[in-house]
Structures are given as C-alpha cells and as structure tokens.
Coordinates of N, CA and C in Angstrom, one line a residue:
Chain T
E8 N 7.1 -26.5 -64.5 CA 7.9 -27.6 -64.0 C 7.9 -28.6 -65.2
V9 N 9.0 -29.0 -65.6 CA 9.3 -30.1 -66.6 C 8.7 -31.5 -66.2
Q10 N 7.6 -32.1 -67.0 CA 7.3 -33.4 -66.5 C 7.2 -34.2 -67.8
L11 N 7.6 -35.6 -67.6 CA 7.3 -36.5 -68.6 C 6.7 -37.7 -67.9
V12 N 5.6 -38.1 -68.4 CA 4.8 -39.1 -67.7 C 4.5 -40.2 -68.9
G13 N 4.9 -41.4 -68.6 CA 4.9 -42.4 -69.2 C 3.7 -43.3 -68.8
S14 N 3.1 -44.0 -69.8 CA 1.9 -45.0 -69.6 C 2.0 -46.0 -70.8
G15 N 1.0 -46.9 -70.6 CA 0.8 -47.8 -71.5 C 1.5 -49.3 -71.3
G16 N 2.1 -49.5 -70.2 CA 2.8 -50.8 -69.9 C 1.8 -51.7 -69.3
G17 N 2.3 -53.1 -69.1 CA 1.3 -53.9 -68.8 C 1.9 -55.4 -69.1
L18 N 1.0 -56.4 -69.0 CA 1.5 -57.8 -69.1 C 1.0 -58.2 -70.7
V19 N 1.7 -58.7 -71.5 CA 1.6 -59.1 -72.5 C 2.2 -60.5 -73.0
Q20 N 1.4 -61.2 -73.9 CA 2.1 -62.6 -74.2 C 3.1 -62.6 -75.2
P21 N 4.0 -63.5 -75.3 CA 5.0 -63.3 -76.3 C 4.5 -63.4 -77.6
G22 N 5.1 -62.6 -78.6 CA 4.5 -62.5 -80.0 C 3.6 -61.3 -80.1
G23 N 3.0 -60.8 -78.8 CA 2.1 -59.6 -78.9 C 2.6 -58.2 -79.1
S24 N 1.6 -57.2 -78.9 CA 2.1 -56.0 -79.3 C 1.6 -55.1 -78.1
L25 N 2.3 -53.9 -77.8 CA 2.0 -52.9 -77.0 C 2.5 -51.6 -77.5
R26 N 1.8 -50.7 -77.1 CA 2.2 -49.2 -77.4 C 2.4 -48.4 -76.1
L27 N 3.5 -47.8 -75.9 CA 3.7 -47.0 -74.9 C 3.6 -45.4 -75.1
S28 N 3.3 -44.8 -74.2 CA 3.1 -43.1 -74.6 C 4.0 -42.5 -73.5
C29 N 4.3 -41.2 -73.9 CA 5.2 -40.2 -72.9 C 4.5 -39.0 -73.1
A30 N 3.9 -38.5 -72.1 CA 3.4 -37.2 -72.3 C 4.2 -36.1 -71.7
G31 N 4.7 -35.1 -72.4 CA 5.6 -34.0 -71.9 C 4.7 -32.9 -71.6
S32 N 5.2 -32.2 -70.4 CA 4.8 -30.8 -70.1 C 5.8 -29.9 -69.4
G33 N 5.3 -28.6 -69.5 CA 6.4 -27.8 -68.8 C 7.5 -27.1 -69.7
F34 N 7.5 -27.6 -70.9 CA 8.6 -27.2 -71.9 C 8.0 -27.3 -73.3
T35 N 8.9 -26.8 -74.1 CA 8.4 -26.9 -75.6 C 8.9 -28.2 -76.3
F36 N 7.9 -29.0 -76.0 CA 8.0 -30.5 -76.5 C 8.9 -30.6 -77.9
S37 N 8.4 -29.8 -78.8 CA 8.7 -30.0 -80.2 C 10.2 -29.6 -80.5
S38 N 10.9 -28.9 -79.4 CA 12.2 -28.4 -79.5 C 13.3 -29.6 -79.2
Y39 N 12.8 -30.7 -78.7 CA 13.7 -31.7 -78.0 C 13.7 -33.0 -78.6
W40 N 15.0 -33.7 -78.8 CA 14.9 -34.9 -79.3 C 14.5 -35.7 -78.0
M41 N 13.9 -37.1 -78.4 CA 13.2 -37.8 -77.4 C 13.8 -39.1 -77.5
H42 N 14.0 -40.1 -76.4 CA 14.6 -41.3 -76.3 C 13.8 -42.2 -75.4
W43 N 13.9 -43.5 -75.9 CA 13.4 -44.7 -75.1 C 14.7 -45.4 -74.5
V44 N 14.5 -45.7 -73.1 CA 15.7 -46.4 -72.5 C 15.0 -47.4 -71.5
R45 N 15.6 -48.7 -71.7 CA 14.8 -49.6 -70.8 C 15.8 -50.4 -69.7
Q46 N 15.3 -50.9 -68.8 CA 15.9 -51.5 -67.7 C 15.3 -52.8 -67.1
A47 N 16.0 -53.9 -67.6 CA 15.3 -55.2 -67.1 C 15.4 -55.3 -65.6
P48 N 14.8 -56.2 -64.9 CA 14.7 -56.2 -63.4 C 16.1 -56.7 -63.0
G49 N 16.7 -55.9 -62.2 CA 18.0 -55.9 -61.6 C 19.2 -55.6 -62.6
E50 N 18.8 -55.1 -63.5 CA 19.8 -55.0 -64.5 C 20.1 -53.5 -65.0
G51 N 21.1 -53.4 -65.7 CA 21.5 -51.9 -66.1 C 20.7 -51.2 -67.2
L52 N 21.0 -49.8 -67.6 CA 20.2 -49.1 -68.4 C 20.6 -49.6 -70.0
V53 N 19.5 -49.7 -70.8 CA 20.0 -50.0 -72.1 C 19.1 -49.0 -72.9
W54 N 19.8 -48.4 -74.0 CA 19.2 -47.5 -74.8 C 18.5 -48.2 -76.0
V55 N 17.3 -47.7 -76.2 CA 16.3 -48.4 -77.2 C 16.2 -47.8 -78.4
S56 N 15.9 -46.5 -78.3 CA 15.7 -45.6 -79.6 C 15.5 -44.1 -79.4
R57 N 15.6 -43.5 -80.4 CA 15.5 -42.0 -80.4 C 14.8 -41.2 -81.6
I58 N 14.3 -40.3 -81.5 CA 13.7 -39.5 -82.5 C 14.0 -38.1 -82.6
S59 N 14.2 -37.4 -83.7 CA 14.6 -36.0 -83.8 C 13.3 -35.2 -83.2
S60 N 13.6 -33.9 -83.0 CA 12.6 -33.1 -82.5 C 11.5 -32.9 -83.6
D61 N 11.7 -32.9 -84.9 CA 10.6 -32.9 -85.8 C 10.0 -34.4 -86.3
G62 N 10.7 -35.3 -85.8 CA 10.3 -36.7 -86.2 C 10.8 -37.2 -87.3
S63 N 11.9 -36.5 -88.0 CA 12.4 -36.9 -89.2 C 13.4 -37.9 -89.3
I64 N 14.1 -37.9 -88.1 CA 15.1 -38.8 -88.0 C 14.8 -39.8 -86.8
T65 N 15.2 -41.2 -86.9 CA 14.9 -42.2 -85.9 C 16.1 -43.2 -86.0
N66 N 16.3 -43.7 -84.9 CA 17.5 -44.5 -84.7 C 16.9 -45.7 -83.6
Y67 N 17.5 -46.9 -84.0 CA 17.1 -47.9 -82.9 C 18.3 -48.9 -82.5
A68 N 18.2 -49.4 -81.4 CA 19.1 -50.5 -81.0 C 18.9 -51.7 -81.9
D69 N 20.0 -52.5 -82.1 CA 19.7 -53.5 -82.9 C 18.8 -54.6 -82.5
S70 N 18.8 -54.7 -81.1 CA 17.9 -55.8 -80.6 C 16.4 -55.6 -80.9
V71 N 16.0 -54.4 -81.1 CA 14.8 -54.0 -81.3 C 14.3 -53.6 -82.8
K72 N 15.4 -53.5 -83.7 CA 15.3 -53.0 -85.0 C 14.3 -53.9 -85.7
G73 N 13.3 -53.2 -86.4 CA 12.3 -54.0 -87.2 C 11.2 -54.6 -86.2
R74 N 11.0 -54.3 -85.1 CA 10.1 -54.7 -84.1 C 9.4 -53.7 -83.6
F75 N 10.3 -52.6 -83.2 CA 9.7 -51.5 -82.5 C 9.6 -50.2 -83.3
T76 N 8.8 -49.4 -83.1 CA 8.9 -48.0 -83.9 C 8.5 -47.0 -83.0
I77 N 9.5 -45.9 -83.0 CA 9.2 -44.8 -82.3 C 8.6 -43.8 -83.1
S78 N 7.8 -43.0 -82.5 CA 7.1 -41.8 -83.3 C 6.5 -40.7 -82.2
R79 N 6.2 -39.6 -82.7 CA 5.9 -38.5 -81.9 C 4.6 -37.5 -82.5
D80 N 3.8 -36.9 -81.7 CA 3.0 -36.3 -82.1 C 3.0 -34.7 -81.3
N81 N 3.7 -33.8 -82.0 CA 4.2 -32.6 -81.3 C 3.0 -31.8 -81.0
A82 N 1.8 -31.8 -81.8 CA 0.7 -31.1 -81.3 C 0.1 -31.6 -80.1
K83 N 0.3 -33.0 -79.6 CA -0.3 -33.4 -78.4 C 0.9 -33.7 -77.4
N84 N 2.2 -33.2 -77.7 CA 3.3 -33.3 -76.8 C 3.4 -34.6 -76.3
T85 N 3.3 -35.6 -77.2 CA 3.4 -37.1 -76.9 C 4.3 -37.9 -77.6
L86 N 5.1 -38.6 -76.9 CA 6.0 -39.7 -77.5 C 5.5 -41.0 -77.6
Y87 N 5.7 -41.9 -78.5 CA 5.1 -43.1 -78.5 C 6.3 -44.3 -78.8
L88 N 6.0 -45.4 -78.3 CA 6.8 -46.6 -78.7 C 5.8 -47.7 -79.2
Q89 N 5.8 -48.1 -80.3 CA 5.0 -49.1 -80.8 C 5.9 -50.3 -80.6
M90 N 5.4 -51.4 -80.0 CA 6.3 -52.5 -79.7 C 5.6 -53.8 -80.3
N91 N 6.2 -54.5 -81.3 CA 5.5 -55.8 -81.8 C 6.3 -56.7 -81.6
S92 N 5.8 -58.1 -81.8 CA 6.5 -59.3 -81.8 C 7.3 -59.3 -80.5
L93 N 6.7 -59.0 -79.4 CA 7.5 -58.9 -78.1 C 8.0 -60.4 -77.7
R94 N 9.2 -60.1 -77.0 CA 9.8 -61.4 -76.4 C 10.0 -61.5 -75.0
A95 N 10.3 -62.4 -74.3 CA 10.3 -62.4 -72.9 C 11.6 -61.4 -72.5
E96 N 12.7 -61.5 -73.3 CA 13.8 -60.4 -73.1 C 13.5 -59.0 -73.2
D97 N 12.2 -58.6 -73.6 CA 11.8 -57.3 -73.7 C 11.3 -56.8 -72.3
T98 N 11.1 -57.7 -71.5 CA 10.6 -57.4 -70.2 C 11.4 -56.3 -69.4
A99 N 10.9 -55.2 -69.1 CA 11.7 -54.4 -68.6 C 10.9 -53.0 -68.2
V100 N 11.4 -52.1 -67.3 CA 11.0 -50.6 -67.2 C 11.4 -49.8 -68.3
Y101 N 10.5 -49.3 -68.9 CA 10.8 -48.3 -70.2 C 10.6 -46.9 -69.7
Y102 N 11.6 -46.2 -69.8 CA 11.9 -44.9 -69.4 C 11.7 -44.0 -70.7
C103 N 11.0 -42.9 -70.8 CA 11.4 -41.9 -71.9 C 12.2 -40.6 -71.2
A104 N 13.0 -40.2 -72.1 CA 14.0 -39.1 -71.6 C 14.0 -38.2 -72.7
R105 N 14.4 -36.9 -72.4 CA 14.5 -35.8 -73.4 C 16.1 -35.3 -73.3
C106 N 16.4 -34.8 -74.8 CA 17.8 -34.3 -75.1 C 17.5 -33.1 -75.8
Y107 N 18.3 -31.9 -75.6 CA 18.0 -30.7 -76.2 C 18.9 -30.7 -77.6
S108 N 19.6 -31.8 -77.7 CA 20.3 -31.8 -79.2 C 20.5 -33.2 -79.2
S109 N 21.1 -33.6 -80.6 CA 21.1 -35.1 -80.9 C 22.2 -35.9 -80.1
L110 N 23.2 -35.2 -79.7 CA 24.1 -35.9 -78.8 C 24.3 -35.2 -77.6
S111 N 23.5 -34.9 -76.9 CA 23.5 -34.4 -75.6 C 23.0 -35.2 -74.5
D112 N 23.1 -34.8 -73.3 CA 22.7 -35.7 -72.1 C 21.2 -35.8 -72.0
F113 N 20.6 -36.8 -71.2 CA 19.3 -37.0 -71.0 C 18.9 -36.2 -69.7
D114 N 18.4 -35.1 -69.8 CA 18.3 -34.1 -68.7 C 17.1 -34.3 -68.0
Y115 N 15.9 -34.8 -68.5 CA 14.9 -35.2 -67.6 C 14.3 -36.5 -68.2
W116 N 13.9 -37.3 -67.2 CA 13.4 -38.7 -67.4 C 12.1 -38.7 -66.9
G117 N 11.1 -39.7 -67.6 CA 9.8 -40.0 -67.2 C 10.1 -40.9 -66.0
Q118 N 8.8 -41.3 -65.3 CA 9.0 -42.3 -64.1 C 9.1 -43.7 -64.5
G119 N 9.0 -44.0 -65.8 CA 9.2 -45.6 -66.2 C 7.8 -46.0 -66.2
T120 N 7.5 -47.0 -67.0 CA 6.5 -47.9 -67.1 C 6.8 -49.3 -67.5
L121 N 6.2 -50.1 -66.6 CA 6.9 -51.6 -66.7 C 6.2 -52.6 -67.7
V122 N 6.8 -53.1 -68.5 CA 6.2 -54.1 -69.5 C 6.9 -55.3 -69.2
T123 N 5.8 -56.5 -69.0 CA 6.1 -57.7 -68.7 C 5.6 -58.6 -69.8
V124 N 6.5 -59.3 -70.4 CA 6.2 -60.3 -71.6 C 6.2 -61.7 -71.1
S125 N 5.2 -62.4 -70.8 CA 4.9 -63.9 -70.3 C 3.6 -64.4 -70.6
S126 N 3.7 -65.5 -70.6 CA 2.4 -66.4 -71.0 C 2.0 -66.9 -69.8
Chain C
Q26 N 25.1 -56.0 -74.2 CA 24.6 -54.7 -74.7 C 25.3 -53.5 -74.3
S27 N 25.9 -53.5 -73.2 CA 26.5 -52.5 -72.9 C 28.0 -52.3 -73.3
V28 N 28.3 -51.3 -73.9 CA 29.8 -51.1 -74.6 C 30.8 -50.4 -73.7
L29 N 30.2 -49.7 -72.5 CA 31.0 -49.0 -71.8 C 31.3 -49.9 -70.5
T30 N 32.5 -50.0 -70.1 CA 32.7 -50.9 -68.8 C 32.9 -50.3 -67.5
Q31 N 32.3 -50.7 -66.5 CA 32.4 -50.1 -65.0 C 32.8 -51.0 -64.3
P32 N 33.4 -50.8 -63.1 CA 33.6 -51.7 -62.1 C 32.2 -51.9 -61.5
P33 N 31.8 -53.1 -61.0 CA 30.5 -53.5 -60.6 C 30.2 -52.8 -59.1
S34 N 31.2 -52.6 -58.5 CA 31.0 -51.8 -57.2 C 32.3 -51.1 -56.5
V35 N 32.1 -50.1 -55.9 CA 33.1 -49.3 -55.3 C 32.6 -49.0 -53.8
S36 N 33.4 -48.8 -52.9 CA 32.8 -48.4 -51.4 C 33.8 -47.6 -50.8
G37 N 33.3 -46.8 -50.0 CA 34.2 -45.9 -49.1 C 33.5 -45.4 -47.8
A38 N 34.4 -45.2 -46.8 CA 33.8 -44.5 -45.7 C 33.2 -43.1 -45.8
P39 N 32.3 -42.7 -44.9 CA 31.9 -41.4 -45.1 C 33.1 -40.4 -45.1
G40 N 33.1 -39.3 -45.7 CA 34.0 -38.4 -46.0 C 35.3 -38.8 -46.9
Q41 N 35.3 -40.0 -47.2 CA 36.4 -40.3 -48.2 C 36.1 -40.1 -49.7
R42 N 37.1 -40.2 -50.6 CA 37.0 -40.0 -52.0 C 37.0 -41.4 -52.7
V43 N 36.0 -41.4 -53.7 CA 35.9 -42.6 -54.4 C 35.7 -42.2 -55.7
T44 N 36.4 -43.3 -56.8 CA 36.2 -42.9 -58.1 C 35.7 -44.0 -59.0
I45 N 34.9 -43.8 -60.0 CA 34.4 -44.6 -60.8 C 34.9 -44.6 -62.3
S46 N 35.4 -45.7 -62.8 CA 36.0 -45.6 -64.2 C 34.9 -46.1 -65.0
C47 N 35.2 -45.6 -66.3 CA 34.2 -46.0 -67.5 C 35.2 -46.0 -68.6
T48 N 35.3 -47.3 -69.2 CA 36.3 -47.6 -70.3 C 35.3 -47.9 -71.6
G49 N 35.6 -47.1 -72.5 CA 35.1 -47.5 -74.0 C 35.9 -48.0 -75.0
S50 N 35.8 -47.2 -76.1 CA 36.7 -47.6 -77.3 C 36.7 -46.6 -78.3
R51 N 37.4 -46.7 -79.5 CA 37.6 -45.8 -80.4 C 36.3 -45.2 -81.0
S52 N 35.3 -46.1 -81.0 CA 34.0 -45.8 -81.7 C 33.1 -44.9 -80.8
N53 N 33.5 -45.0 -79.6 CA 32.5 -44.0 -78.7 C 33.2 -43.0 -78.0
I54 N 33.6 -43.4 -76.8 CA 34.4 -42.2 -76.1 C 35.6 -41.6 -76.8
G55 N 36.4 -42.5 -77.5 CA 37.6 -42.1 -78.0 C 37.4 -41.5 -79.3
A56 N 36.1 -41.5 -79.8 CA 35.7 -40.8 -81.1 C 35.5 -39.2 -81.0
G57 N 35.6 -39.0 -79.6 CA 35.4 -37.6 -79.2 C 33.8 -37.3 -78.7
Y58 N 33.0 -38.2 -78.6 CA 31.8 -38.1 -78.0 C 31.9 -37.8 -76.5
D59 N 31.0 -36.8 -76.1 CA 30.9 -36.5 -74.5 C 30.6 -37.7 -73.9
V60 N 30.8 -37.5 -72.4 CA 30.4 -38.4 -71.4 C 29.4 -38.0 -70.5
Q61 N 28.5 -38.5 -70.2 CA 27.6 -38.0 -69.2 C 27.7 -39.2 -67.9
W62 N 27.2 -38.8 -66.8 CA 27.2 -39.6 -65.7 C 25.6 -39.4 -65.0
Y63 N 24.9 -40.6 -64.6 CA 23.6 -40.6 -64.0 C 23.7 -41.4 -62.7
Q64 N 22.9 -40.7 -61.8 CA 23.0 -41.6 -60.5 C 21.3 -42.1 -60.4
Q65 N 21.2 -43.3 -60.1 CA 20.1 -43.9 -60.1 C 19.7 -44.6 -58.6
L66 N 18.8 -43.8 -57.8 CA 18.4 -44.4 -56.5 C 17.4 -45.4 -56.6
P67 N 17.3 -46.4 -55.9 CA 16.5 -47.7 -55.9 C 15.0 -47.3 -56.3
G68 N 14.4 -47.7 -57.2 CA 13.1 -47.6 -57.7 C 12.9 -46.2 -58.2
T69 N 13.9 -45.5 -58.7 CA 13.6 -44.2 -59.2 C 14.2 -44.2 -60.7
A70 N 13.8 -43.1 -61.4 CA 14.4 -42.8 -62.5 C 15.9 -42.2 -62.5
P71 N 16.8 -42.5 -63.5 CA 18.1 -42.0 -63.3 C 18.2 -40.2 -63.4
K72 N 19.1 -39.8 -62.9 CA 19.3 -38.3 -62.7 C 20.7 -37.9 -63.2
V73 N 20.7 -36.9 -63.9 CA 22.0 -36.5 -64.6 C 22.7 -35.8 -63.5
L74 N 24.2 -36.3 -63.3 CA 25.0 -35.9 -62.5 C 26.1 -34.9 -63.2
I75 N 26.6 -35.3 -64.2 CA 27.7 -34.8 -65.1 C 27.2 -34.8 -66.6
Y76 N 27.4 -33.6 -67.3 CA 27.1 -33.8 -68.7 C 28.2 -33.0 -69.5
G77 N 28.6 -33.5 -70.6 CA 29.7 -32.8 -71.4 C 30.9 -33.1 -70.8
N78 N 31.1 -34.3 -70.1 CA 32.4 -34.6 -69.5 C 32.7 -34.1 -68.2
N79 N 32.5 -32.8 -67.8 CA 32.9 -32.5 -66.6 C 32.0 -31.3 -66.2
N80 N 30.6 -31.2 -66.7 CA 29.8 -30.1 -66.2 C 28.8 -30.7 -65.3
R81 N 28.6 -29.8 -64.2 CA 27.5 -30.1 -63.1 C 26.2 -29.4 -63.7
P82 N 25.0 -30.0 -63.6 CA 23.7 -29.1 -63.5 C 23.6 -28.5 -62.3
S83 N 22.8 -27.4 -62.4 CA 22.5 -26.7 -61.0 C 21.7 -27.6 -60.3
G84 N 22.3 -27.7 -59.0 CA 21.7 -28.3 -57.8 C 22.6 -29.5 -57.6
V85 N 23.3 -30.0 -58.2 CA 24.4 -31.2 -58.2 C 25.4 -30.5 -57.3
P86 N 25.7 -31.2 -56.1 CA 26.6 -30.7 -55.4 C 28.2 -30.7 -56.1
D87 N 29.1 -29.9 -55.6 CA 30.6 -29.8 -56.3 C 31.4 -31.0 -55.9
R88 N 30.8 -32.0 -55.0 CA 31.5 -33.1 -54.5 C 31.6 -34.1 -55.6
F89 N 30.7 -34.0 -56.5 CA 30.9 -34.8 -57.8 C 31.6 -34.0 -58.9
S90 N 32.5 -34.7 -59.6 CA 33.4 -34.3 -60.8 C 33.4 -35.1 -61.8
G91 N 33.6 -34.8 -62.9 CA 33.8 -35.9 -63.9 C 35.2 -35.4 -64.7
S92 N 35.9 -36.4 -65.4 CA 36.8 -36.2 -66.3 C 36.9 -37.3 -67.4
K93 N 37.7 -37.0 -68.5 CA 37.7 -37.8 -69.8 C 39.0 -37.7 -70.4
S94 N 39.7 -38.9 -70.6 CA 40.8 -39.0 -71.2 C 40.9 -40.2 -72.3
G95 N 41.2 -39.9 -73.6 CA 41.3 -41.0 -74.5 C 40.0 -41.8 -74.5
T96 N 40.1 -43.0 -74.4 CA 38.9 -43.9 -74.5 C 38.1 -44.1 -73.2
S97 N 38.4 -43.3 -72.1 CA 37.9 -43.6 -70.9 C 37.5 -42.3 -70.1
A98 N 36.7 -42.5 -69.1 CA 36.2 -41.4 -68.4 C 36.2 -41.9 -66.9
S99 N 36.1 -40.9 -66.1 CA 35.8 -41.1 -64.6 C 35.1 -40.3 -63.8
L100 N 34.3 -40.7 -62.8 CA 33.4 -39.8 -61.9 C 34.2 -39.9 -60.6
A101 N 34.5 -38.9 -59.9 CA 35.1 -38.8 -58.7 C 33.8 -38.2 -57.6
I102 N 33.9 -38.9 -56.6 CA 32.9 -38.3 -55.4 C 33.8 -38.0 -54.3
T103 N 34.1 -36.9 -53.7 CA 34.6 -36.4 -52.7 C 33.8 -36.1 -51.4
G104 N 34.3 -36.4 -50.2 CA 33.5 -36.2 -49.2 C 32.2 -37.0 -49.1
L105 N 32.4 -38.4 -49.3 CA 31.2 -39.3 -49.7 C 30.4 -39.4 -48.3
Q106 N 29.0 -39.2 -48.7 CA 28.0 -39.1 -47.8 C 27.0 -40.3 -48.0
A107 N 26.2 -40.7 -46.9 CA 25.4 -41.6 -46.9 C 24.3 -41.7 -48.0
E108 N 23.8 -40.4 -48.3 CA 22.9 -40.1 -49.4 C 23.5 -40.5 -50.8
D109 N 24.8 -40.8 -50.9 CA 25.5 -40.9 -52.3 C 25.3 -42.5 -52.5
E110 N 24.9 -43.2 -51.6 CA 24.8 -44.8 -51.8 C 23.8 -44.9 -53.0
A111 N 24.1 -45.4 -54.1 CA 23.2 -45.5 -55.3 C 24.0 -46.3 -56.4
E112 N 23.3 -46.3 -57.6 CA 23.8 -47.0 -58.7 C 24.2 -45.9 -59.7
Y113 N 25.5 -46.0 -60.4 CA 26.0 -44.9 -61.2 C 26.3 -45.3 -62.4
Y114 N 25.9 -44.6 -63.5 CA 26.0 -45.1 -64.9 C 26.6 -44.1 -65.8
C115 N 27.6 -44.4 -66.5 CA 28.3 -43.5 -67.5 C 27.4 -43.7 -68.9
Q116 N 27.6 -42.6 -69.7 CA 26.8 -42.6 -71.0 C 27.5 -41.7 -71.9
S117 N 27.6 -42.3 -73.4 CA 28.1 -41.5 -74.2 C 27.3 -41.9 -75.6
Y118 N 28.0 -41.8 -76.8 CA 27.4 -42.0 -78.1 C 28.5 -42.7 -78.9
D119 N 27.8 -43.7 -79.8 CA 28.9 -44.2 -80.5 C 28.6 -43.9 -82.2
S120 N 29.5 -44.3 -82.9 CA 29.8 -43.8 -84.3 C 28.4 -44.1 -85.2
S121 N 27.6 -44.9 -84.6 CA 26.1 -45.2 -85.2 C 25.1 -44.1 -84.8
L122 N 25.7 -43.3 -83.9 CA 24.8 -42.2 -83.4 C 23.7 -42.9 -82.4
S123 N 24.1 -44.1 -81.8 CA 23.2 -44.6 -80.8 C 23.8 -44.2 -79.5
A124 N 23.0 -44.1 -78.5 CA 23.4 -44.0 -77.1 C 24.0 -45.1 -76.5
V125 N 24.9 -45.0 -75.7 CA 25.3 -46.2 -75.1 C 25.8 -45.9 -73.7
F126 N 25.3 -47.0 -72.8 CA 25.6 -46.8 -71.5 C 26.6 -47.8 -70.8
G127 N 27.0 -47.3 -69.6 CA 27.9 -48.2 -69.0 C 27.3 -49.4 -68.5
T128 N 28.0 -50.3 -67.8 CA 27.4 -51.5 -67.1 C 26.8 -51.2 -65.8
G129 N 27.3 -50.0 -65.2 CA 26.7 -49.6 -63.9 C 27.7 -49.9 -62.8
T130 N 27.7 -49.2 -61.8 CA 28.5 -49.2 -60.5 C 27.7 -49.0 -59.3
K131 N 27.8 -49.9 -58.4 CA 27.0 -49.8 -57.1 C 28.1 -49.2 -56.1
V132 N 27.7 -47.8 -55.6 CA 28.5 -47.3 -54.5 C 27.8 -47.5 -53.2
T133 N 28.7 -48.1 -52.4 CA 28.4 -48.3 -50.9 C 29.0 -47.5 -50.0
V134 N 28.2 -46.9 -49.1 CA 28.9 -46.1 -48.0 C 29.1 -47.0 -46.8
L135 N 30.2 -47.3 -46.3 CA 30.6 -48.1 -45.2 C 30.1 -47.6 -43.9

C-alpha cells in the first residue's frame, strides 16, 4: 500500500525555521517526482515546490523562493522542506504529494502537517 | 496565487448533472498542459478524480468526466449523489513548469 506520512509541523515564531519531512513507503520512492502543496485555513490549494526523482531539479513558487529549500534522501525514502524566515502568511497545512513524471497528476498525497507561524 | 479560475460554488439536486469550469490562459492550459481534477472532503487530503484531461483512475465512478478546450477545462458530475458534496480543484502546469491550482469550487447537494 502506498503511504506518504508527513511530520515536523508545529508552532513557530515569525522569522523562525522549521523542517518538514514526508516518509514514503509501498512504492519505489526514487522513481517519483515529489511536491509540497499547502492550504491556509479555509483557503484553497497552493503549490509550493517540487523536486525531481534524483533530486537534481528543483522548482519553487515565487512566494517561498529564497526562503524554502526542498530536498530528498532516496536511501531513506524521505522528502524534506526546510522553511526559513517564516511569516504569518506561511501558516497552512502542508501536504506532500507524488507524481510519476515531471508534468503528471498528484496521484497520492500525505495526510498533511500543520504549520502555524505566530508570536 | 491561483491562476486558474473556478466558480466558488455549484449546487444540484440528487440525480442531476452539474459542471464546474476551470479557466486558464495561454501560459498554462492553453499551452497544452494537461488538466487534473481533485476532490477534497472536509479535513482530508485531496484525491485525484481526473488526470490527463479526461482519464479516471481506477475506483473513480464513471459519473465523473473531464474535458478540455483551448484555455479552459470542465468537470461534469452526472447522477449527483450526497457523497459528492465536497470541494473540487482543477490543476495544471504553466510555462515556468510550476504546478498551478484552481480557486476551488464547493459542490452542494440540495
């Protein structure tokens, strides 16, 4: 069974940092592109970042470019999102999701992990 | 942040047909990128309903269908059921190879 399990969310002060993780199982993790998508409370889905299957290609939304870093460890079947200089507007549930190619659909999603940026 | 526009809400009686539009531009849907549709029930992660414009993953009822034309796409739900009450999002890619989502549509079963 394919599973994506996100973790690492919590309460952080503005300007602080947090690292999210997403552990994959039940599939060949190293064969898939991986994405982060976030959803602010009561709002819609917003794409954040993606990384190629081998980690050589990364892309970011303008709103997080220069502050967030996506990475992966295929030996540990784990995706990461390092979030620095956090702002109140980064408050959201963060989902990890997998894609079988660079431009395909998100066929499996993690359960989401909540990040709250507040003093 | 959303570059794909959807109606905020649509509604219909059980058994009826409803459609949800998704309007993009020449830099995303109009550039030839495929459109996907996701269903999100309250408090849960999204689930793919349609991929590659008009394909259903196994397990998705054939009451759901998708189409694409020019810079727009649409999702149709026929034989509306109470369990279809949810939020629906379209998704595509743009010329910067970023993924883009629609604004979301709340479907209400009357």
